[in-house]
PDB file of C-alpha atoms and ligand atoms in Angstrom:
ATOM      1  CA  MET A   1      20.792  10.577 -12.919  1.00 85.00           C
ATOM      2  CA  PRO A   2      20.356  12.251  -9.497  1.00 92.00           C
ATOM      3  CA  VAL A   3      21.850  10.279  -6.988  1.00 95.00           C
ATOM      4  CA  PRO A   4      19.350   7.718  -5.114  1.00 97.00           C
ATOM      5  CA  LYS A   5      18.235   9.163  -1.678  1.00 97.00           C
ATOM      6  CA  ALA A   6      16.114   8.439   1.547  1.00 98.00           C
ATOM      7  CA  GLU A   7      14.109  11.451   3.179  1.00 98.00           C
ATOM      8  CA  LEU A   8      13.711  10.497   6.547  1.00 98.00           C
ATOM      9  CA  HIS A   9      12.654  14.505   7.640  1.00 98.00           C
ATOM     10  CA  LEU A  10       9.939  15.622   5.537  1.00 98.00           C
ATOM     11  CA  HIS A  11       6.524  17.519   7.167  1.00 98.00           C
ATOM     12  CA  ILE A  12       3.922  17.342   4.490  1.00 99.00           C
ATOM     13  CA  GLU A  13       2.442  20.265   5.554  1.00 98.00           C
ATOM     14  CA  GLY A  14       6.319  21.876   4.957  1.00 98.00           C
ATOM     15  CA  THR A  15       5.381  20.805   1.196  1.00 98.00           C
ATOM     16  CA  LEU A  16       2.904  23.041   0.270  1.00 98.00           C
ATOM     17  CA  GLU A  17       4.048  25.090  -2.545  1.00 98.00           C
ATOM     18  CA  PRO A  18       2.335  28.804  -3.339  1.00 98.00           C
ATOM     19  CA  GLU A  19       1.142  27.551  -6.380  1.00 98.00           C
ATOM     20  CA  LEU A  20      -1.214  24.348  -4.917  1.00 98.00           C
ATOM     21  CA  ALA A  21      -2.037  26.761  -1.772  1.00 98.00           C
ATOM     22  CA  PHE A  22      -3.585  29.391  -4.203  1.00 98.00           C
ATOM     23  CA  GLY A  23      -5.213  26.214  -6.075  1.00 98.00           C
ATOM     24  CA  LEU A  24      -6.419  25.224  -3.181  1.00 98.00           C
ATOM     25  CA  ALA A  25      -8.077  28.185  -1.835  1.00 98.00           C
ATOM     26  CA  ALA A  26      -9.487  28.794  -4.679  1.00 98.00           C
ATOM     27  CA  ARG A  27     -11.330  25.065  -5.177  1.00 98.00           C
ATOM     28  CA  ASN A  28     -12.439  26.070  -1.340  1.00 98.00           C
ATOM     29  CA  GLY A  29     -13.627  29.140  -2.109  1.00 98.00           C
ATOM     30  CA  LEU A  30     -10.769  30.787  -0.139  1.00 98.00           C
ATOM     31  CA  THR A  31      -9.574  33.570   0.042  1.00 97.00           C
ATOM     32  CA  LEU A  32      -5.922  34.250   0.678  1.00 98.00           C
ATOM     33  CA  PRO A  33      -3.901  37.166   2.577  1.00 97.00           C
ATOM     34  CA  TRP A  34      -1.616  37.402  -0.245  1.00 97.00           C
ATOM     35  CA  THR A  35      -2.138  38.921  -3.908  1.00 97.00           C
ATOM     36  CA  GLY A  36      -0.514  35.622  -5.586  1.00 97.00           C
ATOM     37  CA  THR A  37       2.385  33.395  -5.370  1.00 97.00           C
ATOM     38  CA  GLU A  38       5.437  35.741  -5.427  1.00 96.00           C
ATOM     39  CA  ALA A  39       3.783  37.892  -2.691  1.00 97.00           C
ATOM     40  CA  LEU A  40       3.586  34.654  -0.418  1.00 97.00           C
ATOM     41  CA  ARG A  41       7.089  34.056  -1.211  1.00 96.00           C
ATOM     42  CA  GLU A  42       7.929  36.628  -0.426  1.00 94.00           C
ATOM     43  CA  ALA A  43       6.731  36.444   3.187  1.00 96.00           C
ATOM     44  CA  TYR A  44       9.329  33.342   3.233  1.00 96.00           C
ATOM     45  CA  ARG A  45      12.224  35.323   5.389  1.00 94.00           C
ATOM     46  CA  PHE A  46      12.190  33.976   8.646  1.00 97.00           C
ATOM     47  CA  GLN A  47      13.865  34.917  11.845  1.00 96.00           C
ATOM     48  CA  ASP A  48      13.759  31.859  13.476  1.00 97.00           C
ATOM     49  CA  LEU A  49      11.509  28.562  13.985  1.00 98.00           C
ATOM     50  CA  GLN A  50       8.760  30.367  15.255  1.00 98.00           C
ATOM     51  CA  SER A  51       8.048  33.219  12.881  1.00 97.00           C
ATOM     52  CA  PHE A  52       8.495  30.413  10.102  1.00 98.00           C
ATOM     53  CA  LEU A  53       5.598  28.350  12.113  1.00 98.00           C
ATOM     54  CA  ASP A  54       3.478  31.189  12.199  1.00 98.00           C
ATOM     55  CA  LEU A  55       2.879  31.056   8.419  1.00 98.00           C
ATOM     56  CA  TYR A  56       3.208  27.244   7.961  1.00 98.00           C
ATOM     57  CA  TYR A  57      -0.335  26.658  10.297  1.00 98.00           C
ATOM     58  CA  ALA A  58      -1.992  29.781   8.848  1.00 98.00           C
ATOM     59  CA  LEU A  59      -1.391  28.324   5.208  1.00 98.00           C
ATOM     60  CA  MET A  60      -2.477  24.998   6.147  1.00 98.00           C
ATOM     61  CA  ALA A  61      -6.117  26.725   5.972  1.00 98.00           C
ATOM     62  CA  VAL A  62      -6.532  26.093   2.723  1.00 98.00           C
ATOM     63  CA  LEU A  63      -6.190  21.824   3.298  1.00 98.00           C
ATOM     64  CA  ARG A  64      -9.343  20.697   4.044  1.00 98.00           C
ATOM     65  CA  THR A  65     -10.840  17.135   2.181  1.00 98.00           C
ATOM     66  CA  GLU A  66      -9.291  13.953   1.434  1.00 98.00           C
ATOM     67  CA  GLN A  67      -8.480  15.524  -1.870  1.00 98.00           C
ATOM     68  CA  ASP A  68      -6.475  18.086  -0.625  1.00 99.00           C
ATOM     69  CA  PHE A  69      -4.088  16.057   1.193  1.00 99.00           C
ATOM     70  CA  GLU A  70      -4.296  13.816  -1.346  1.00 98.00           C
ATOM     71  CA  ASP A  71      -2.942  16.574  -4.369  1.00 98.00           C
ATOM     72  CA  LEU A  72      -0.644  17.398  -1.814  1.00 98.00           C
ATOM     73  CA  ALA A  73       0.901  14.203  -1.080  1.00 98.00           C
ATOM     74  CA  ASP A  74       1.108  13.315  -4.486  1.00 98.00           C
ATOM     75  CA  ALA A  75       2.623  16.589  -5.871  1.00 98.00           C
ATOM     76  CA  TYR A  76       5.692  16.018  -3.069  1.00 98.00           C
ATOM     77  CA  LEU A  77       6.337  11.976  -4.331  1.00 98.00           C
ATOM     78  CA  ALA A  78       6.140  13.390  -7.758  1.00 98.00           C
ATOM     79  CA  ARG A  79       8.895  15.789  -6.842  1.00 98.00           C
ATOM     80  CA  ALA A  80      10.816  13.898  -4.835  1.00 98.00           C
ATOM     81  CA  ALA A  81      10.998  10.768  -7.124  1.00 98.00           C
ATOM     82  CA  ALA A  82      12.483  13.295  -9.755  1.00 97.00           C
ATOM     83  CA  GLN A  83      15.125  13.897  -7.675  1.00 96.00           C
ATOM     84  CA  GLY A  84      15.811  10.153  -6.500  1.00 98.00           C
ATOM     85  CA  VAL A  85      14.130  10.177  -3.545  1.00 98.00           C
ATOM     86  CA  ARG A  86      13.656   6.351  -3.349  1.00 98.00           C
ATOM     87  CA  HIS A  87      11.947   6.059   0.536  1.00 98.00           C
ATOM     88  CA  ALA A  88      10.330   8.693   2.596  1.00 98.00           C
ATOM     89  CA  GLU A  89       9.930   8.591   5.800  1.00 98.00           C
ATOM     90  CA  ILE A  90       6.806  11.247   6.280  1.00 98.00           C
ATOM     91  CA  PHE A  91       5.657  14.037   9.393  1.00 99.00           C
ATOM     92  CA  PHE A  92       2.380  14.679   9.355  1.00 99.00           C
ATOM     93  CA  ASP A  93       0.566  17.240  11.790  1.00 99.00           C
ATOM     94  CA  PRO A  94      -2.871  15.798  12.661  1.00 98.00           C
ATOM     95  CA  GLN A  95      -3.721  18.300  15.915  1.00 98.00           C
ATOM     96  CA  ALA A  96      -3.218  21.547  13.610  1.00 98.00           C
ATOM     97  CA  HIS A  97      -6.117  19.980  11.049  1.00 98.00           C
ATOM     98  CA  LEU A  98      -7.987  18.692  14.067  1.00 98.00           C
ATOM     99  CA  ALA A  99      -8.374  21.942  15.249  1.00 98.00           C
ATOM    100  CA  ARG A 100      -9.836  23.740  12.001  1.00 97.00           C
ATOM    101  CA  GLY A 101     -12.387  21.071  12.365  1.00 98.00           C
ATOM    102  CA  VAL A 102     -10.663  18.637   9.741  1.00 98.00           C
ATOM    103  CA  ALA A 103     -11.021  15.477  11.140  1.00 98.00           C
ATOM    104  CA  MET A 104      -8.347  12.895  11.686  1.00 98.00           C
ATOM    105  CA  ASP A 105     -10.169   9.977   8.657  1.00 98.00           C
ATOM    106  CA  THR A 106      -9.564  12.772   6.418  1.00 98.00           C
ATOM    107  CA  VAL A 107      -5.839  13.523   6.948  1.00 98.00           C
ATOM    108  CA  VAL A 108      -4.982  10.060   6.971  1.00 98.00           C
ATOM    109  CA  ASP A 109      -7.424   8.958   4.253  1.00 98.00           C
ATOM    110  CA  GLY A 110      -6.379  11.642   2.418  1.00 98.00           C
ATOM    111  CA  LEU A 111      -2.376  11.154   2.578  1.00 99.00           C
ATOM    112  CA  TRP A 112      -2.925   7.199   2.058  1.00 98.00           C
ATOM    113  CA  ARG A 113      -4.923   8.135  -1.614  1.00 98.00           C
ATOM    114  CA  ALA A 114      -1.562   9.071  -2.107  1.00 98.00           C
ATOM    115  CA  LEU A 115       1.109   7.404   0.031  1.00 98.00           C
ATOM    116  CA  GLY A 116      -0.988   3.733  -0.850  1.00 98.00           C
ATOM    117  CA  ARG A 117      -0.190   3.626  -4.573  1.00 98.00           C
ATOM    118  CA  SER A 118       3.700   5.766  -4.301  1.00 98.00           C
ATOM    119  CA  GLU A 119       5.601   2.584  -5.179  1.00 98.00           C
ATOM    120  CA  GLU A 120       3.690   1.838  -7.857  1.00 98.00           C
ATOM    121  CA  ARG A 121       3.460   5.621  -9.273  1.00 98.00           C
ATOM    122  CA  HIS A 122       6.019   7.032  -8.353  1.00 98.00           C
ATOM    123  CA  GLY A 123       8.997   4.212  -6.920  1.00 98.00           C
ATOM    124  CA  VAL A 124       8.982   5.547  -3.869  1.00 98.00           C
ATOM    125  CA  SER A 125       8.303   3.696  -0.897  1.00 98.00           C
ATOM    126  CA  THR A 126       7.128   5.430   1.972  1.00 98.00           C
ATOM    127  CA  ARG A 127       6.140   5.365   6.198  1.00 98.00           C
ATOM    128  CA  LEU A 128       4.335   7.867   8.091  1.00 98.00           C
ATOM    129  CA  ILE A 129       4.995   9.242  10.870  1.00 99.00           C
ATOM    130  CA  MET A 130       2.401  11.280  13.372  1.00 99.00           C
ATOM    131  CA  CYS A 131       3.310  13.975  15.260  1.00 99.00           C
ATOM    132  CA  PHE A 132       2.451  15.377  18.131  1.00 99.00           C
ATOM    133  CA  LEU A 133       2.469  19.584  18.375  1.00 99.00           C
ATOM    134  CA  ARG A 134       4.844  20.256  21.645  1.00 98.00           C
ATOM    135  CA  ASP A 135       3.806  23.785  22.390  1.00 98.00           C
ATOM    136  CA  GLU A 136       0.211  21.763  22.962  1.00 98.00           C
ATOM    137  CA  SER A 137      -0.933  19.907  26.316  1.00 98.00           C
ATOM    138  CA  ALA A 138       0.007  16.503  26.817  1.00 98.00           C
ATOM    139  CA  ALA A 139      -3.501  15.876  27.227  1.00 98.00           C
ATOM    140  CA  SER A 140      -4.184  16.737  23.528  1.00 98.00           C
ATOM    141  CA  ALA A 141      -1.688  14.491  22.271  1.00 98.00           C
ATOM    142  CA  LEU A 142      -3.066  11.789  24.073  1.00 98.00           C
ATOM    143  CA  ALA A 143      -6.597  12.447  22.451  1.00 98.00           C
ATOM    144  CA  THR A 144      -4.827  12.951  19.434  1.00 98.00           C
ATOM    145  CA  LEU A 145      -3.278   9.653  19.785  1.00 98.00           C
ATOM    146  CA  GLU A 146      -6.532   7.890  20.803  1.00 98.00           C
ATOM    147  CA  ALA A 147      -8.320   9.680  17.374  1.00 98.00           C
ATOM    148  CA  ALA A 148      -5.305   8.121  15.872  1.00 98.00           C
ATOM    149  CA  ARG A 149      -6.175   4.519  16.685  1.00 98.00           C
ATOM    150  CA  PRO A 150      -8.062   3.696  13.790  1.00 98.00           C
ATOM    151  CA  HIS A 151      -5.635   4.439  11.615  1.00 98.00           C
ATOM    152  CA  LEU A 152      -2.719   2.879  13.370  1.00 98.00           C
ATOM    153  CA  ASP A 153      -2.393  -0.141  10.532  1.00 98.00           C
ATOM    154  CA  ARG A 154      -1.262   3.064   8.198  1.00 98.00           C
ATOM    155  CA  ILE A 155       1.113   4.985  10.762  1.00 98.00           C
ATOM    156  CA  THR A 156       4.492   3.297  11.856  1.00 98.00           C
ATOM    157  CA  GLY A 157       5.168   6.093  14.237  1.00 98.00           C
ATOM    158  CA  VAL A 158       4.972   8.790  16.493  1.00 99.00           C
ATOM    159  CA  GLY A 159       7.403  12.214  16.254  1.00 99.00           C
ATOM    160  CA  LEU A 160       7.248  15.582  18.380  1.00 99.00           C
ATOM    161  CA  ASP A 161       7.560  19.039  16.519  1.00 98.00           C
ATOM    162  CA  SER A 162       6.743  22.459  16.775  1.00 98.00           C
ATOM    163  CA  ALA A 163       8.012  25.312  18.243  1.00 98.00           C
ATOM    164  CA  GLU A 164      11.031  23.392  20.613  1.00 98.00           C
ATOM    165  CA  VAL A 165      12.239  25.683  23.381  1.00 98.00           C
ATOM    166  CA  GLY A 166      10.161  25.796  26.502  1.00 98.00           C
ATOM    167  CA  HIS A 167       8.496  22.535  25.674  1.00 98.00           C
ATOM    168  CA  PRO A 168      10.410  19.746  26.792  1.00 98.00           C
ATOM    169  CA  PRO A 169      10.424  15.721  25.929  1.00 98.00           C
ATOM    170  CA  SER A 170       9.768  15.432  29.806  1.00 98.00           C
ATOM    171  CA  LYS A 171       6.200  16.669  29.052  1.00 98.00           C
ATOM    172  CA  PHE A 172       5.220  13.829  26.739  1.00 99.00           C
ATOM    173  CA  ARG A 173       6.197  10.863  28.468  1.00 98.00           C
ATOM    174  CA  GLU A 174       3.126   9.404  28.904  1.00 98.00           C
ATOM    175  CA  VAL A 175       1.821   9.392  25.238  1.00 99.00           C
ATOM    176  CA  TYR A 176       5.052   8.181  23.969  1.00 99.00           C
ATOM    177  CA  GLN A 177       4.857   5.254  26.814  1.00 98.00           C
ATOM    178  CA  ALA A 178       0.740   4.692  24.889  1.00 99.00           C
ATOM    179  CA  ALA A 179       2.709   5.071  21.681  1.00 99.00           C
ATOM    180  CA  ALA A 180       4.910   1.956  22.566  1.00 98.00           C
ATOM    181  CA  ALA A 181       2.476  -0.119  24.095  1.00 98.00           C
ATOM    182  CA  LEU A 182       0.539   0.022  20.783  1.00 98.00           C
ATOM    183  CA  GLY A 183       4.021  -1.046  18.647  1.00 98.00           C
ATOM    184  CA  LEU A 184       4.419   2.669  17.476  1.00 98.00           C
ATOM    185  CA  ARG A 185       7.942   3.389  16.427  1.00 98.00           C
ATOM    186  CA  ARG A 186       9.123   6.404  18.069  1.00 99.00           C
ATOM    187  CA  VAL A 187      11.480   9.311  16.814  1.00 99.00           C
ATOM    188  CA  ALA A 188      11.841  13.487  18.131  1.00 99.00           C
ATOM    189  CA  HIS A 189      12.555  16.709  17.068  1.00 98.00           C
ATOM    190  CA  ALA A 190      15.492  17.994  19.524  1.00 98.00           C
ATOM    191  CA  GLY A 191      18.179  20.135  19.691  1.00 98.00           C
ATOM    192  CA  GLU A 192      17.281  22.622  16.822  1.00 98.00           C
ATOM    193  CA  GLU A 193      16.432  25.083  18.922  1.00 98.00           C
ATOM    194  CA  GLY A 194      16.369  23.801  22.313  1.00 98.00           C
ATOM    195  CA  PRO A 195      19.450  22.674  24.661  1.00 98.00           C
ATOM    196  CA  PRO A 196      21.227  19.373  24.562  1.00 98.00           C
ATOM    197  CA  GLU A 197      19.293  18.261  27.261  1.00 98.00           C
ATOM    198  CA  TYR A 198      16.325  17.907  25.178  1.00 99.00           C
ATOM    199  CA  ILE A 199      18.273  15.356  23.173  1.00 99.00           C
ATOM    200  CA  THR A 200      19.259  13.293  26.671  1.00 98.00           C
ATOM    201  CA  GLU A 201      15.631  13.585  27.429  1.00 98.00           C
ATOM    202  CA  ALA A 202      14.211  12.158  24.179  1.00 99.00           C
ATOM    203  CA  LEU A 203      16.588   8.971  24.567  1.00 99.00           C
ATOM    204  CA  ASP A 204      15.940   8.274  28.117  1.00 98.00           C
ATOM    205  CA  VAL A 205      11.986   9.854  29.063  1.00 98.00           C
ATOM    206  CA  LEU A 206      10.845   8.961  25.417  1.00 99.00           C
ATOM    207  CA  GLY A 207      12.755   5.980  24.321  1.00 98.00           C
ATOM    208  CA  VAL A 208      13.443   7.440  20.518  1.00 98.00           C
ATOM    209  CA  GLU A 209      15.064   5.468  18.485  1.00 98.00           C
ATOM    210  CA  ARG A 210      16.212   8.070  16.293  1.00 98.00           C
ATOM    211  CA  VAL A 211      16.348  12.289  16.864  1.00 98.00           C
ATOM    212  CA  ASP A 212      15.052  14.847  14.405  1.00 98.00           C
ATOM    213  CA  HIS A 213      17.769  17.673  13.924  1.00 98.00           C
ATOM    214  CA  GLY A 214      19.945  17.131  17.366  1.00 98.00           C
ATOM    215  CA  LEU A 215      22.284  19.650  15.549  1.00 98.00           C
ATOM    216  CA  ARG A 216      23.179  20.936  19.432  1.00 98.00           C
ATOM    217  CA  CYS A 217      24.316  17.813  20.468  1.00 98.00           C
ATOM    218  CA  VAL A 218      27.627  19.488  19.128  1.00 98.00           C
ATOM    219  CA  GLU A 219      27.571  21.666  22.449  1.00 98.00           C
ATOM    220  CA  ASP A 220      27.952  18.584  24.873  1.00 98.00           C
ATOM    221  CA  PRO A 221      30.876  16.185  24.307  1.00 98.00           C
ATOM    222  CA  ALA A 222      29.677  13.765  26.670  1.00 98.00           C
ATOM    223  CA  LEU A 223      26.625  13.418  24.740  1.00 98.00           C
ATOM    224  CA  VAL A 224      28.175  13.527  21.260  1.00 98.00           C
ATOM    225  CA  ARG A 225      30.238  10.340  22.304  1.00 98.00           C
ATOM    226  CA  ARG A 226      26.843   8.846  23.677  1.00 98.00           C
ATOM    227  CA  LEU A 227      24.868   9.254  20.562  1.00 98.00           C
ATOM    228  CA  VAL A 228      28.428   7.852  18.248  1.00 98.00           C
ATOM    229  CA  ARG A 229      28.458   4.964  20.661  1.00 98.00           C
ATOM    230  CA  GLU A 230      25.019   4.215  20.507  1.00 98.00           C
ATOM    231  CA  ARG A 231      24.612   4.380  16.992  1.00 98.00           C
ATOM    232  CA  ILE A 232      21.576   6.856  17.174  1.00 98.00           C
ATOM    233  CA  PRO A 233      21.079   8.435  13.894  1.00 98.00           C
ATOM    234  CA  LEU A 234      20.278  12.402  13.582  1.00 98.00           C
ATOM    235  CA  THR A 235      17.973  13.344  11.193  1.00 98.00           C
ATOM    236  CA  VAL A 236      19.842  17.049  10.062  1.00 98.00           C
ATOM    237  CA  CYS A 237      18.385  19.493   7.708  1.00 98.00           C
ATOM    238  CA  PRO A 238      21.305  21.985   7.039  1.00 97.00           C
ATOM    239  CA  LEU A 239      19.118  24.073   4.482  1.00 96.00           C
ATOM    240  CA  SER A 240      16.014  24.684   6.909  1.00 97.00           C
ATOM    241  CA  ASN A 241      18.860  25.226   9.647  1.00 98.00           C
ATOM    242  CA  VAL A 242      20.364  28.197   7.701  1.00 96.00           C
ATOM    243  CA  ARG A 243      16.312  29.662   7.056  1.00 96.00           C
ATOM    244  CA  LEU A 244      15.244  29.329  10.744  1.00 97.00           C
ATOM    245  CA  ARG A 245      18.356  31.281  11.458  1.00 97.00           C
ATOM    246  CA  VAL A 246      19.797  28.365  13.947  1.00 97.00           C
ATOM    247  CA  VAL A 247      23.314  28.518  12.003  1.00 97.00           C
ATOM    248  CA  ASP A 248      24.156  32.375  10.068  1.00 95.00           C
ATOM    249  CA  THR A 249      25.011  30.411   6.778  1.00 94.00           C
ATOM    250  CA  LEU A 250      25.744  27.092   5.352  1.00 95.00           C
ATOM    251  CA  ALA A 251      29.866  26.918   5.970  1.00 96.00           C
ATOM    252  CA  ASP A 252      29.124  27.688   9.535  1.00 96.00           C
ATOM    253  CA  HIS A 253      27.061  24.207   9.874  1.00 97.00           C
ATOM    254  CA  PRO A 254      28.565  21.822  11.834  1.00 97.00           C
ATOM    255  CA  LEU A 255      27.695  18.487   9.639  1.00 98.00           C
ATOM    256  CA  PRO A 256      31.344  18.079   8.821  1.00 98.00           C
ATOM    257  CA  ALA A 257      32.269  18.154  12.295  1.00 98.00           C
ATOM    258  CA  MET A 258      29.451  15.584  13.463  1.00 98.00           C
ATOM    259  CA  LEU A 259      30.322  13.095  10.486  1.00 98.00           C
ATOM    260  CA  ASP A 260      33.878  13.796  11.607  1.00 98.00           C
ATOM    261  CA  ALA A 261      32.611  13.093  15.349  1.00 98.00           C
ATOM    262  CA  GLY A 262      31.145   9.692  13.985  1.00 98.00           C
ATOM    263  CA  LEU A 263      27.640  10.660  14.367  1.00 98.00           C
ATOM    264  CA  MET A 264      25.471   8.952  12.165  1.00 98.00           C
ATOM    265  CA  CYS A 265      24.095  11.845  10.690  1.00 98.00           C
ATOM    266  CA  THR A 266      21.491  11.657   7.485  1.00 98.00           C
ATOM    267  CA  VAL A 267      20.721  14.972   5.163  1.00 98.00           C
ATOM    268  CA  ASN A 268      17.013  15.951   4.514  1.00 98.00           C
ATOM    269  CA  SER A 269      14.705  18.668   3.794  1.00 96.00           C
ATOM    270  CA  ASP A 270      12.201  19.505   6.336  1.00 98.00           C
ATOM    271  CA  ASP A 271       9.833  21.542   5.126  1.00 98.00           C
ATOM    272  CA  PRO A 272      11.285  22.415   1.161  1.00 97.00           C
ATOM    273  CA  ALA A 273       8.472  24.606  -0.023  1.00 98.00           C
ATOM    274  CA  TYR A 274       9.466  27.236   2.316  1.00 97.00           C
ATOM    275  CA  LEU A 275      13.089  26.267   3.459  1.00 96.00           C
ATOM    276  CA  ALA A 276      14.643  25.228   0.443  1.00 88.00           C
ATOM    277  CA  LEU A 277      17.164  28.068  -0.420  1.00 65.00           C
ATOM    278  CA  PHE A 278      16.373  29.047  -3.840  1.00 53.00           C
ATOM    279  CA  SER A 279      18.788  31.580  -4.822  1.00 44.00           C
ATOM    280  CA  TYR A 280      18.691  33.635  -1.157  1.00 43.00           C
ATOM    281  CA  SER A 281      21.261  34.306   0.677  1.00 42.00           C
ATOM    282  CA  TYR A 282      22.086  34.440   4.078  1.00 41.00           C
ATOM    283  CA  GLY A 283      25.397  36.259   5.264  1.00 39.00           C
ATOM    284  CA  GLN A 284      28.345  35.189   2.871  1.00 36.00           C
ATOM    285  CA  VAL A 285      26.977  32.021   1.228  1.00 38.00           C
ATOM    286  CA  ALA A 286      24.380  32.387  -1.590  1.00 39.00           C
ATOM    287  CA  CYS A 287      23.216  28.909  -2.207  1.00 39.00           C
ATOM    288  CA  SER A 288      21.419  27.743  -5.746  1.00 38.00           C
ATOM    289  CA  PRO A 289      18.263  26.261  -6.091  1.00 36.00           C
ATOM    290  CA  VAL A 290      18.178  22.115  -5.297  1.00 33.00           C
TER     291      VAL A 290
HETATM  292  N1  ADE B 301       6.861  21.376  11.970  1.00 77.48           N
HETATM  293  C1  ADE B 301       7.200  21.883  10.505  1.00 77.48           C
HETATM  294  N2  ADE B 301       8.887  21.913  10.671  1.00 77.48           N
HETATM  295  C2  ADE B 301       9.223  21.949  12.055  1.00 77.48           C
HETATM  296  C3  ADE B 301      10.777  22.361  12.177  1.00 77.48           C
HETATM  297  N3  ADE B 301      11.686  22.849  11.446  1.00 77.48           N
HETATM  298  N4  ADE B 301      10.905  21.923  13.433  1.00 77.48           N
HETATM  299  C4  ADE B 301       9.824  21.884  14.397  1.00 77.48           C
HETATM  300  N5  ADE B 301       8.558  21.662  13.912  1.00 77.48           N
HETATM  301  C5  ADE B 301       8.090  21.785  12.459  1.00 77.48           C
HETATM  302 ZN1   ZN B 302      11.265  19.207  11.015  1.00 77.48          ZN
END
């Protein structure tokens, strides 16, 4: 029996396995620029967050219909349940779909067809968190929140993701204020590649109650003391951090030191289809399949 787990940092688009990507491409009459699933997996050698995001957004082209989003979420929930996940708080990136002409209704209704029956079918309770792309404008984030208004009964909170450096949390002050006024919970990626100051801004300017990643807090002892004192949860993703070269090897990851410091860290998967360490090695540490 696998250990029971909660998954608090999971991008549903990051659960798109190559086999499903090719299946959806065929169903939608699309041709992918890879010869097959093995060739696609070969492309999963990332230098940094941006090199991953380029592929992550490109492969989303296969997600077009409600059925596609349902199949994506249902496949993830089945795998998660088999690994002992009992509760999953799931990010999605509507702007990446709206930009391709896929409507908010298609995305949320499709995801909900899987999430709405997840407890009964998989024994996994779920929450849906809508992320704003921080490398898009603040106006685009506000328009996305507006587009999501008919769906807010199914969306628990808002988050902030995509390319971090150069896009500080303060850029999104207004949309987070608007989200709070609508009763939405607030989280944000901060301190993955960006500096510790972004973590402070996420707390003070956006009012987040949880920080996604938060890894670079370790560079600022006063910030670590604050996070401990205020019991701010950090959703840490160690395997993602290795694959996106935030740390060199798993052995170099600061998670043990973070726990020793009293930080409230949870361990999460981020984008498991792309970033799980399937017999892949960096530096000294080879990691077995997860
Ligand atoms: N979107 C999907 N995965 C992400 C990550 N690890 N960091 C920022 N944005 C993301
Ligand atoms: Zn993430």
